[in-house]
Amino acid sequence: MSSIKFFFPDSHDYVDPSFDFIREQGNEHRIRQRDDHYPHEVFSTPPYDGMLISKAIVDGTEKGTSKYTMAQRQRFFRQGAKRFMRLPHDMPLMGDCGAFSYVAEYEPPYSVDEVVEFYEIGGFDLGISVDHIIFAFESQAKVVRLVEGDELAECLRRRELTLTLADEFFKRAQGCGFTPMGVAHGWNPESMAESVVALQKMGYQRITLGGLVPLKTVDILRVLEACDGVRDSGTEFHLLGISRVENVEAYQRYGVSSFDSTSPLQQAFKDARHNYHTASGETYVALRVPQVDGNPALMRAIKSGKVDQDKAKVAERLCLKVLREFDQGRASQQQVMQALADYEAVMLVEPKKSFLKHYERTLEARPWKQCPCDICQQIGIDVAMFRGAERNRRRGFHNIFVLHEKLKLHLNRTVTVCDSQPGSE
Ligand SMILES: [Zn+2]
């Protein structure tokens, strides 16, 4: 059985290694990005097999979505992406255009030449062709729907455009230092498979399957089955934005060799419930202890006179103190719950929006105590606090670590199963 690689898409996600969780500040002389640490620098072993960088994140689009400062961008191109990100030399670096950022445009904002140049100067190992996402899909999950009329015409236009650009891109990439990857888009399994056939004819052996993010698992597997049906023996698939590792066995069967996803990182601070992930699949709510001096919503409430700043500061400090004592076994769960409830009361959290009932489970399990990752080992209960970027992002890194461990476990399992079958190689 083949291995499957997890690529982590970078969105300028790094943490300040000098951050002091007691004093709540880092080294004031630090230079952002240069002195900060990416996940592969935080853990003793990188929590992914490769990284993915989008042109849209580095260069922005016409509407200006770049996350890089001018100085960072110049350094990125001068040093090459791997040196800029201090990525291990043997770790593959994949590039794409970041098609989500221009999904509403009529056409992609970049020419094939611009994208090839981006991959060349950046020193990428793998480069994904210029594409335009198709979001309509004829789902068979719950409600069956048909794509027709104007919607179908737009799907056909986007697929044609993506394939024309892919053809041009493949020719331009010959002799360049990166392996070109084509993108297959479609609105049902059949149209996706047709894209795969067309890309293989152009010469592509690495094909990414796009537009799968909003799809239910049943639909993703239908797409994979159809694409596998037309797959040449040397063709490998990459899944864009998909991280459901429980399907690893099916991925392997259908010729998937890699995937990427930011969702474990994002869930740490964007999800209402699943903030802290564990290897068993259980997820936990993070403990909300917003910074009185740093949380925009709380600061607005203080300014408008709704929340008393002094009372909020006292409740915040008490929360932090009791949480730390709890982690050291010097405070009870009941005391922590009381401190969290008092802080919620000062912040005037509506009962409907209260997280108190979910905190019991997190405190009961104390999952960070069992996690072997460098972050949980080093910062303990701070990883479970929903509070500022330094904690929230570290919890995201922990989630990435968990995903990677789960992937390795699933892969090992499939290898063991195959080995133990009589006659298998
Ligand atoms: Zn951890």
Short mmCIF file of C-alpha atoms and ligand atoms in Angstrom, two decimals:
data_model
loop_
_atom_site.label_atom_id
_atom_site.label_comp_id
_atom_site.label_asym_id
_atom_site.label_seq_id
_atom_site.Cartn_x
_atom_site.Cartn_y
_atom_site.Cartn_z
CA MET A 1 0.00 0.00 0.00
CA SER A 2 1.27 3.46 -0.83
CA SER A 3 1.98 6.15 1.71
CA ILE A 4 -0.03 9.35 1.95
CA LYS A 5 1.58 12.70 2.69
CA PHE A 6 -0.01 15.54 4.64
CA PHE A 7 0.81 19.02 3.35
CA PHE A 8 0.18 21.92 5.69
CA PRO A 9 -1.00 25.09 3.93
CA ASP A 10 0.80 28.09 5.37
CA SER A 11 -1.11 31.24 6.08
CA HIS A 12 1.66 33.03 7.97
CA ASP A 13 1.00 30.87 11.02
CA TYR A 14 3.81 31.05 13.54
CA VAL A 15 4.22 31.70 17.25
CA ASP A 16 6.59 33.81 19.32
CA PRO A 17 9.00 31.42 21.09
CA SER A 18 9.86 34.12 23.63
CA PHE A 19 6.25 34.51 24.78
CA ASP A 20 5.95 34.33 28.57
CA PHE A 21 2.56 32.94 29.60
CA ILE A 22 2.78 34.32 33.14
CA ARG A 23 3.81 37.85 32.18
CA GLU A 24 1.62 37.66 29.07
CA GLN A 25 4.26 39.16 26.81
CA GLY A 26 7.10 38.26 24.49
CA ASN A 27 10.45 39.83 23.68
CA GLU A 28 9.60 43.32 22.47
CA HIS A 29 12.63 43.40 20.16
CA ARG A 30 11.60 40.32 18.23
CA ILE A 31 11.11 40.66 14.49
CA ARG A 32 7.89 39.08 13.30
CA GLN A 33 8.26 35.94 11.19
CA ARG A 34 12.08 36.05 11.29
CA ASP A 35 12.29 35.34 15.02
CA ASP A 36 9.00 33.43 15.23
CA HIS A 37 8.54 29.68 14.93
CA TYR A 38 6.52 27.74 12.36
CA PRO A 39 5.02 24.40 13.48
CA HIS A 40 8.00 22.50 12.03
CA GLU A 41 10.25 24.53 14.35
CA VAL A 42 8.06 24.11 17.43
CA PHE A 43 7.96 20.31 17.49
CA SER A 44 10.97 18.01 17.70
CA THR A 45 9.61 16.23 14.61
CA PRO A 46 7.68 18.28 12.00
CA PRO A 47 3.92 17.62 12.31
CA TYR A 48 3.49 17.37 8.50
CA ASP A 49 5.23 15.85 5.49
CA GLY A 50 5.25 18.96 3.34
CA MET A 51 4.00 22.52 3.10
CA LEU A 52 1.72 24.29 0.66
CA ILE A 53 2.07 27.99 -0.11
CA SER A 54 -0.47 29.94 -2.14
CA LYS A 55 0.55 32.74 -4.47
CA ALA A 56 -2.48 34.69 -3.24
CA ILE A 57 -1.12 34.66 0.35
CA VAL A 58 2.32 35.91 -0.74
CA ASP A 59 1.45 38.28 -3.58
CA GLY A 60 -2.23 38.98 -2.93
CA THR A 61 -4.80 39.48 -5.66
CA GLU A 62 -5.99 42.76 -7.12
CA LYS A 63 -8.27 43.10 -4.12
CA GLY A 64 -5.22 42.88 -1.86
CA THR A 65 -5.34 39.72 0.20
CA SER A 66 -1.58 39.35 0.72
CA LYS A 67 -0.54 38.48 4.24
CA TYR A 68 3.07 39.40 3.59
CA THR A 69 4.63 42.80 4.15
CA MET A 70 6.70 44.20 1.29
CA ALA A 71 9.93 43.38 3.17
CA GLN A 72 8.81 39.81 3.85
CA ARG A 73 7.87 39.30 0.21
CA GLN A 74 11.23 40.57 -0.97
CA ARG A 75 13.03 38.23 1.43
CA PHE A 76 10.76 35.33 0.32
CA PHE A 77 11.89 35.73 -3.30
CA ARG A 78 15.51 36.59 -2.51
CA GLN A 79 16.07 33.59 -0.25
CA GLY A 80 13.58 31.16 -1.80
CA ALA A 81 10.54 29.86 0.06
CA LYS A 82 12.31 27.02 1.87
CA ARG A 83 15.01 29.19 3.39
CA PHE A 84 12.50 31.94 4.19
CA MET A 85 10.38 29.46 6.14
CA ARG A 86 13.40 27.58 7.49
CA LEU A 87 11.85 24.39 6.12
CA PRO A 88 13.89 21.16 6.32
CA HIS A 89 15.64 20.84 2.98
CA ASP A 90 14.16 17.44 2.16
CA MET A 91 10.58 18.48 2.96
CA PRO A 92 8.57 18.93 -0.26
CA LEU A 93 7.10 22.34 -0.92
CA MET A 94 3.95 22.59 -3.02
CA GLY A 95 2.57 25.80 -4.51
CA ASP A 96 -0.88 26.76 -5.71
CA CYS A 97 -2.65 29.93 -6.76
CA GLY A 98 -5.04 30.10 -3.80
CA ALA A 99 -8.15 29.84 -5.97
CA PHE A 100 -10.49 30.40 -3.02
CA SER A 101 -9.38 34.02 -2.83
CA TYR A 102 -10.62 34.78 -6.36
CA VAL A 103 -13.56 32.37 -6.61
CA ALA A 104 -16.00 35.26 -7.19
CA GLU A 105 -13.99 36.70 -10.12
CA TYR A 106 -14.83 35.94 -13.74
CA GLU A 107 -11.29 34.72 -14.41
CA PRO A 108 -8.21 33.93 -12.28
CA PRO A 109 -6.17 37.11 -11.69
CA TYR A 110 -2.85 35.48 -12.64
CA SER A 111 -1.39 34.50 -15.99
CA VAL A 112 0.31 31.14 -16.50
CA ASP A 113 3.66 32.94 -16.92
CA GLU A 114 3.28 34.76 -13.59
CA VAL A 115 2.50 31.53 -11.77
CA VAL A 116 5.39 29.59 -13.37
CA GLU A 117 7.71 32.45 -12.42
CA PHE A 118 6.39 32.39 -8.81
CA TYR A 119 7.18 28.66 -8.50
CA GLU A 120 10.58 29.02 -10.16
CA ILE A 121 11.83 31.96 -8.11
CA GLY A 122 10.30 30.56 -4.92
CA GLY A 123 12.11 27.24 -5.44
CA PHE A 124 9.01 25.03 -5.21
CA ASP A 125 9.19 21.24 -5.69
CA LEU A 126 5.60 20.90 -6.92
CA GLY A 127 3.47 23.52 -8.68
CA ILE A 128 -0.29 23.37 -9.18
CA SER A 129 -1.68 24.81 -12.44
CA VAL A 130 -3.84 27.93 -12.55
CA ASP A 131 -7.45 26.95 -11.81
CA HIS A 132 -10.93 28.34 -11.26
CA ILE A 133 -13.08 26.61 -8.64
CA ILE A 134 -16.45 25.06 -9.45
CA PHE A 135 -18.64 25.04 -6.37
CA ALA A 136 -21.85 23.52 -7.71
CA PHE A 137 -22.06 19.80 -7.09
CA GLU A 138 -24.70 17.18 -7.78
CA SER A 139 -24.75 15.75 -4.31
CA GLN A 140 -26.31 12.42 -3.43
CA ALA A 141 -25.98 13.06 0.29
CA LYS A 142 -29.46 13.53 1.78
CA VAL A 143 -30.94 15.74 -0.94
CA VAL A 144 -30.15 14.78 -4.53
CA ARG A 145 -29.71 17.82 -6.72
CA LEU A 146 -29.07 18.52 -10.39
CA VAL A 147 -26.82 21.15 -11.90
CA GLU A 148 -28.50 22.58 -15.01
CA GLY A 149 -29.25 25.70 -17.05
CA ASP A 150 -27.09 28.78 -16.35
CA GLU A 151 -25.36 27.05 -13.46
CA LEU A 152 -24.26 24.20 -15.72
CA ALA A 153 -23.09 26.68 -18.38
CA GLU A 154 -20.89 28.43 -15.78
CA CYS A 155 -19.51 25.05 -14.61
CA LEU A 156 -18.65 24.13 -18.20
CA ARG A 157 -16.99 27.50 -18.77
CA ARG A 158 -14.85 27.18 -15.63
CA ARG A 159 -13.82 23.63 -16.40
CA GLU A 160 -12.87 24.55 -19.96
CA LEU A 161 -10.87 27.52 -18.71
CA THR A 162 -9.07 25.41 -16.06
CA LEU A 163 -8.17 22.76 -18.65
CA THR A 164 -6.95 25.32 -21.21
CA LEU A 165 -4.75 26.94 -18.55
CA ALA A 166 -3.52 23.51 -17.44
CA ASP A 167 -2.45 22.67 -21.00
CA GLU A 168 -0.54 25.94 -21.31
CA PHE A 169 0.95 25.49 -17.81
CA PHE A 170 2.22 21.97 -18.53
CA LYS A 171 4.03 23.12 -21.66
CA ARG A 172 5.54 26.16 -19.90
CA ALA A 173 6.69 24.04 -16.93
CA GLN A 174 8.90 21.78 -19.07
CA GLY A 175 12.53 22.27 -18.09
CA CYS A 176 11.58 24.13 -14.91
CA GLY A 177 12.69 22.98 -11.47
CA PHE A 178 9.26 21.89 -10.22
CA THR A 179 6.86 19.05 -11.03
CA PRO A 180 3.65 20.40 -12.60
CA MET A 181 0.32 19.28 -11.13
CA GLY A 182 -2.98 19.69 -12.98
CA VAL A 183 -6.28 20.51 -11.29
CA ALA A 184 -9.45 18.55 -12.02
CA HIS A 185 -12.72 20.38 -11.40
CA GLY A 186 -16.26 19.17 -12.04
CA TRP A 187 -19.84 19.25 -10.79
CA ASN A 188 -20.35 15.48 -10.47
CA PRO A 189 -18.13 12.37 -10.43
CA GLU A 190 -18.39 11.94 -14.22
CA SER A 191 -17.27 15.48 -15.07
CA MET A 192 -14.40 15.21 -12.56
CA ALA A 193 -13.30 11.97 -14.22
CA GLU A 194 -13.46 13.64 -17.66
CA SER A 195 -11.11 16.33 -16.34
CA VAL A 196 -8.72 13.64 -15.12
CA VAL A 197 -8.74 12.01 -18.58
CA ALA A 198 -8.01 15.36 -20.25
CA LEU A 199 -5.16 16.18 -17.84
CA GLN A 200 -3.55 12.77 -18.31
CA LYS A 201 -3.68 13.30 -22.10
CA MET A 202 -1.76 16.57 -21.61
CA GLY A 203 0.95 14.60 -19.79
CA TYR A 204 0.11 15.17 -16.10
CA GLN A 205 0.93 12.39 -13.66
CA ARG A 206 0.13 14.41 -10.55
CA ILE A 207 -3.47 15.60 -10.44
CA THR A 208 -5.17 17.54 -7.66
CA LEU A 209 -8.89 17.10 -7.18
CA GLY A 210 -10.37 20.50 -6.41
CA GLY A 211 -13.64 21.85 -5.06
CA LEU A 212 -14.11 18.96 -2.61
CA VAL A 213 -14.07 21.03 0.60
CA PRO A 214 -17.86 21.53 1.04
CA LEU A 215 -18.68 17.95 -0.02
CA LYS A 216 -19.98 15.24 2.25
CA THR A 217 -17.75 12.18 2.61
CA VAL A 218 -20.13 10.03 0.54
CA ASP A 219 -19.77 12.46 -2.39
CA ILE A 220 -16.00 12.67 -2.05
CA LEU A 221 -15.78 8.89 -2.22
CA ARG A 222 -18.02 8.86 -5.32
CA VAL A 223 -15.68 11.35 -6.99
CA LEU A 224 -12.63 9.30 -6.03
CA GLU A 225 -14.15 6.10 -7.34
CA ALA A 226 -14.98 7.70 -10.70
CA CYS A 227 -11.53 9.32 -11.02
CA ASP A 228 -9.80 6.09 -10.05
CA GLY A 229 -11.77 4.35 -12.81
CA VAL A 230 -9.99 6.43 -15.47
CA ARG A 231 -6.64 6.75 -13.68
CA ASP A 232 -3.47 5.64 -15.51
CA SER A 233 -1.26 3.41 -13.38
CA GLY A 234 1.35 6.16 -12.88
CA THR A 235 -1.11 8.91 -11.91
CA GLU A 236 -1.31 10.13 -8.30
CA PHE A 237 -4.07 12.28 -6.79
CA HIS A 238 -3.82 15.14 -4.30
CA LEU A 239 -6.92 16.18 -2.33
CA LEU A 240 -7.18 19.94 -1.91
CA GLY A 241 -8.44 21.00 1.51
CA ILE A 242 -9.45 17.56 2.78
CA SER A 243 -8.31 16.04 6.07
CA ARG A 244 -10.70 13.20 6.91
CA VAL A 245 -8.03 10.68 7.86
CA GLU A 246 -10.59 8.06 8.81
CA ASN A 247 -10.91 7.49 5.03
CA VAL A 248 -7.22 6.82 4.51
CA GLU A 249 -7.78 3.27 3.39
CA ALA A 250 -10.18 4.42 0.65
CA TYR A 251 -7.77 7.20 -0.34
CA GLN A 252 -5.02 4.62 -0.84
CA ARG A 253 -7.29 2.35 -2.84
CA TYR A 254 -8.20 5.21 -5.18
CA GLY A 255 -4.65 6.43 -5.87
CA VAL A 256 -4.46 9.40 -3.47
CA SER A 257 -0.85 10.13 -2.47
CA SER A 258 -1.32 13.42 -0.60
CA PHE A 259 -3.79 15.92 0.86
CA ASP A 260 -3.71 19.28 2.57
CA SER A 261 -5.92 21.00 5.13
CA THR A 262 -5.91 23.94 7.52
CA SER A 263 -9.07 22.83 9.29
CA PRO A 264 -7.36 21.37 12.42
CA LEU A 265 -5.60 24.71 12.91
CA GLN A 266 -8.72 26.79 12.24
CA GLN A 267 -10.92 24.72 14.54
CA ALA A 268 -8.69 25.65 17.47
CA PHE A 269 -10.05 29.20 17.44
CA LYS A 270 -12.89 29.39 14.93
CA ASP A 271 -15.04 26.46 15.95
CA ALA A 272 -17.63 26.84 18.69
CA ARG A 273 -16.97 23.40 20.14
CA HIS A 274 -14.17 21.33 18.61
CA ASN A 275 -11.20 23.43 19.72
CA TYR A 276 -8.86 20.82 21.16
CA HIS A 277 -8.39 17.55 19.24
CA THR A 278 -7.17 14.21 20.58
CA ALA A 279 -5.81 11.04 19.00
CA SER A 280 -8.93 9.09 20.03
CA GLY A 281 -11.10 11.44 17.99
CA GLU A 282 -12.66 13.11 21.05
CA THR A 283 -12.64 16.91 20.83
CA TYR A 284 -12.95 19.47 23.61
CA VAL A 285 -14.12 23.04 24.08
CA ALA A 286 -11.31 25.46 24.99
CA LEU A 287 -11.71 27.51 28.16
CA ARG A 288 -12.65 31.08 27.25
CA VAL A 289 -10.54 33.54 29.24
CA PRO A 290 -10.46 36.59 26.94
CA GLN A 291 -7.87 39.31 27.53
CA VAL A 292 -9.46 42.43 29.02
CA ASP A 293 -6.73 44.48 27.34
CA GLY A 294 -6.64 42.66 24.04
CA ASN A 295 -10.00 41.18 23.10
CA PRO A 296 -11.75 43.59 20.65
CA ALA A 297 -15.33 42.61 21.62
CA LEU A 298 -14.59 42.94 25.32
CA MET A 299 -12.82 46.28 24.83
CA ARG A 300 -15.84 47.61 22.91
CA ALA A 301 -18.16 46.51 25.74
CA ILE A 302 -15.94 48.31 28.28
CA LYS A 303 -15.79 51.48 26.18
CA SER A 304 -19.57 51.59 25.85
CA GLY A 305 -19.92 51.20 29.62
CA LYS A 306 -21.63 47.81 29.48
CA VAL A 307 -18.77 46.01 31.22
CA ASP A 308 -16.90 47.28 34.27
CA GLN A 309 -13.19 47.22 33.38
CA ASP A 310 -11.88 46.86 36.94
CA LYS A 311 -14.25 44.02 37.78
CA ALA A 312 -13.36 42.31 34.51
CA LYS A 313 -9.63 42.54 35.28
CA VAL A 314 -10.08 41.06 38.75
CA ALA A 315 -12.17 38.18 37.38
CA GLU A 316 -9.70 37.58 34.54
CA ARG A 317 -6.69 37.43 36.88
CA LEU A 318 -8.50 35.12 39.27
CA CYS A 319 -9.42 32.79 36.39
CA LEU A 320 -5.82 32.53 35.25
CA LYS A 321 -4.57 31.94 38.80
CA VAL A 322 -7.13 29.22 39.60
CA LEU A 323 -6.65 27.50 36.23
CA ARG A 324 -2.89 27.26 36.85
CA GLU A 325 -3.45 25.99 40.37
CA PHE A 326 -5.88 23.39 39.02
CA ASP A 327 -3.25 22.19 36.55
CA GLN A 328 -0.80 21.77 39.43
CA GLY A 329 -3.38 19.89 41.50
CA ARG A 330 -3.78 22.76 44.00
CA ALA A 331 -7.35 23.82 43.10
CA SER A 332 -10.51 21.80 42.59
CA GLN A 333 -12.59 21.56 39.44
CA GLN A 334 -15.38 23.27 41.33
CA GLN A 335 -13.15 26.27 42.10
CA VAL A 336 -12.21 26.56 38.42
CA MET A 337 -15.86 26.37 37.37
CA GLN A 338 -16.71 29.11 39.86
CA ALA A 339 -13.93 31.39 38.55
CA LEU A 340 -15.00 30.82 34.94
CA ALA A 341 -18.65 31.44 35.86
CA ASP A 342 -17.72 34.66 37.68
CA TYR A 343 -15.82 35.90 34.64
CA GLU A 344 -18.73 35.06 32.33
CA ALA A 345 -21.04 36.96 34.71
CA VAL A 346 -18.83 40.09 34.62
CA MET A 347 -18.68 39.88 30.82
CA LEU A 348 -22.50 39.67 30.76
CA VAL A 349 -22.46 36.50 28.65
CA GLU A 350 -26.03 35.51 27.81
CA PRO A 351 -27.00 32.12 29.27
CA LYS A 352 -27.60 30.87 25.73
CA LYS A 353 -24.03 31.72 24.73
CA SER A 354 -22.45 30.37 27.89
CA PHE A 355 -19.79 27.68 27.55
CA LEU A 356 -19.94 26.61 31.20
CA LYS A 357 -21.75 23.35 30.57
CA HIS A 358 -19.03 22.29 28.11
CA TYR A 359 -16.13 23.25 30.38
CA GLU A 360 -16.88 20.42 32.85
CA ARG A 361 -15.97 17.85 30.19
CA THR A 362 -12.69 19.58 29.31
CA LEU A 363 -11.69 19.92 32.96
CA GLU A 364 -12.69 16.37 33.75
CA ALA A 365 -10.57 14.91 30.93
CA ARG A 366 -7.62 17.32 31.16
CA PRO A 367 -6.55 16.00 27.71
CA TRP A 368 -3.33 18.08 27.60
CA LYS A 369 -1.96 15.91 30.44
CA GLN A 370 -1.99 12.85 28.20
CA CYS A 371 -0.77 14.51 25.00
CA PRO A 372 2.88 13.74 24.19
CA CYS A 373 3.31 16.79 21.92
CA ASP A 374 5.95 19.41 22.75
CA ILE A 375 3.36 22.15 23.19
CA CYS A 376 1.16 20.37 25.73
CA GLN A 377 4.26 19.18 27.57
CA GLN A 378 5.66 22.69 27.76
CA ILE A 379 2.67 24.94 28.43
CA GLY A 380 0.15 22.59 30.07
CA ILE A 381 -3.30 24.06 30.64
CA ASP A 382 -2.46 27.24 28.66
CA VAL A 383 -2.93 25.19 25.48
CA ALA A 384 -6.59 24.72 26.44
CA MET A 385 -7.24 28.43 27.05
CA PHE A 386 -9.11 30.34 24.36
CA ARG A 387 -7.09 33.49 24.80
CA GLY A 388 -4.98 35.52 22.34
CA ALA A 389 -3.07 34.31 19.28
CA GLU A 390 -0.11 32.82 21.17
CA ARG A 391 -2.30 30.26 22.96
CA ASN A 392 -4.91 29.78 20.24
CA ARG A 393 -2.35 29.19 17.51
CA ARG A 394 -0.36 26.77 19.69
CA ARG A 395 -3.58 24.79 20.23
CA GLY A 396 -3.95 24.80 16.42
CA PHE A 397 -0.41 23.45 16.08
CA HIS A 398 -1.25 20.75 18.62
CA ASN A 399 -4.29 19.82 16.46
CA ILE A 400 -2.03 19.54 13.40
CA PHE A 401 0.28 17.27 15.39
CA VAL A 402 -2.73 15.10 16.34
CA LEU A 403 -3.89 14.87 12.71
CA HIS A 404 -0.43 13.81 11.58
CA GLU A 405 -0.19 11.18 14.32
CA LYS A 406 -3.64 9.85 13.37
CA LEU A 407 -2.59 9.66 9.73
CA LYS A 408 0.55 7.71 10.62
CA LEU A 409 -1.49 5.36 12.78
CA HIS A 410 -4.02 4.69 9.99
CA LEU A 411 -1.21 4.13 7.49
CA ASN A 412 0.54 1.71 9.85
CA ARG A 413 -2.71 -0.13 10.37
CA THR A 414 -3.31 -0.60 6.64
CA VAL A 415 0.29 -1.79 6.20
CA THR A 416 -0.12 -4.30 9.05
CA VAL A 417 -3.42 -5.57 7.65
CA CYS A 418 -1.87 -6.05 4.20
CA ASP A 419 1.21 -7.78 5.63
CA SER A 420 -0.87 -10.23 7.56
CA GLN A 421 -2.97 -11.27 4.57
CA PRO A 422 -1.72 -14.49 2.98
CA GLY A 423 -0.29 -13.93 -0.48
CA SER A 424 -0.02 -10.15 -0.11
CA GLU A 425 3.25 -8.43 -0.94
ZN ZN B 1 -0.57 18.39 22.43
#
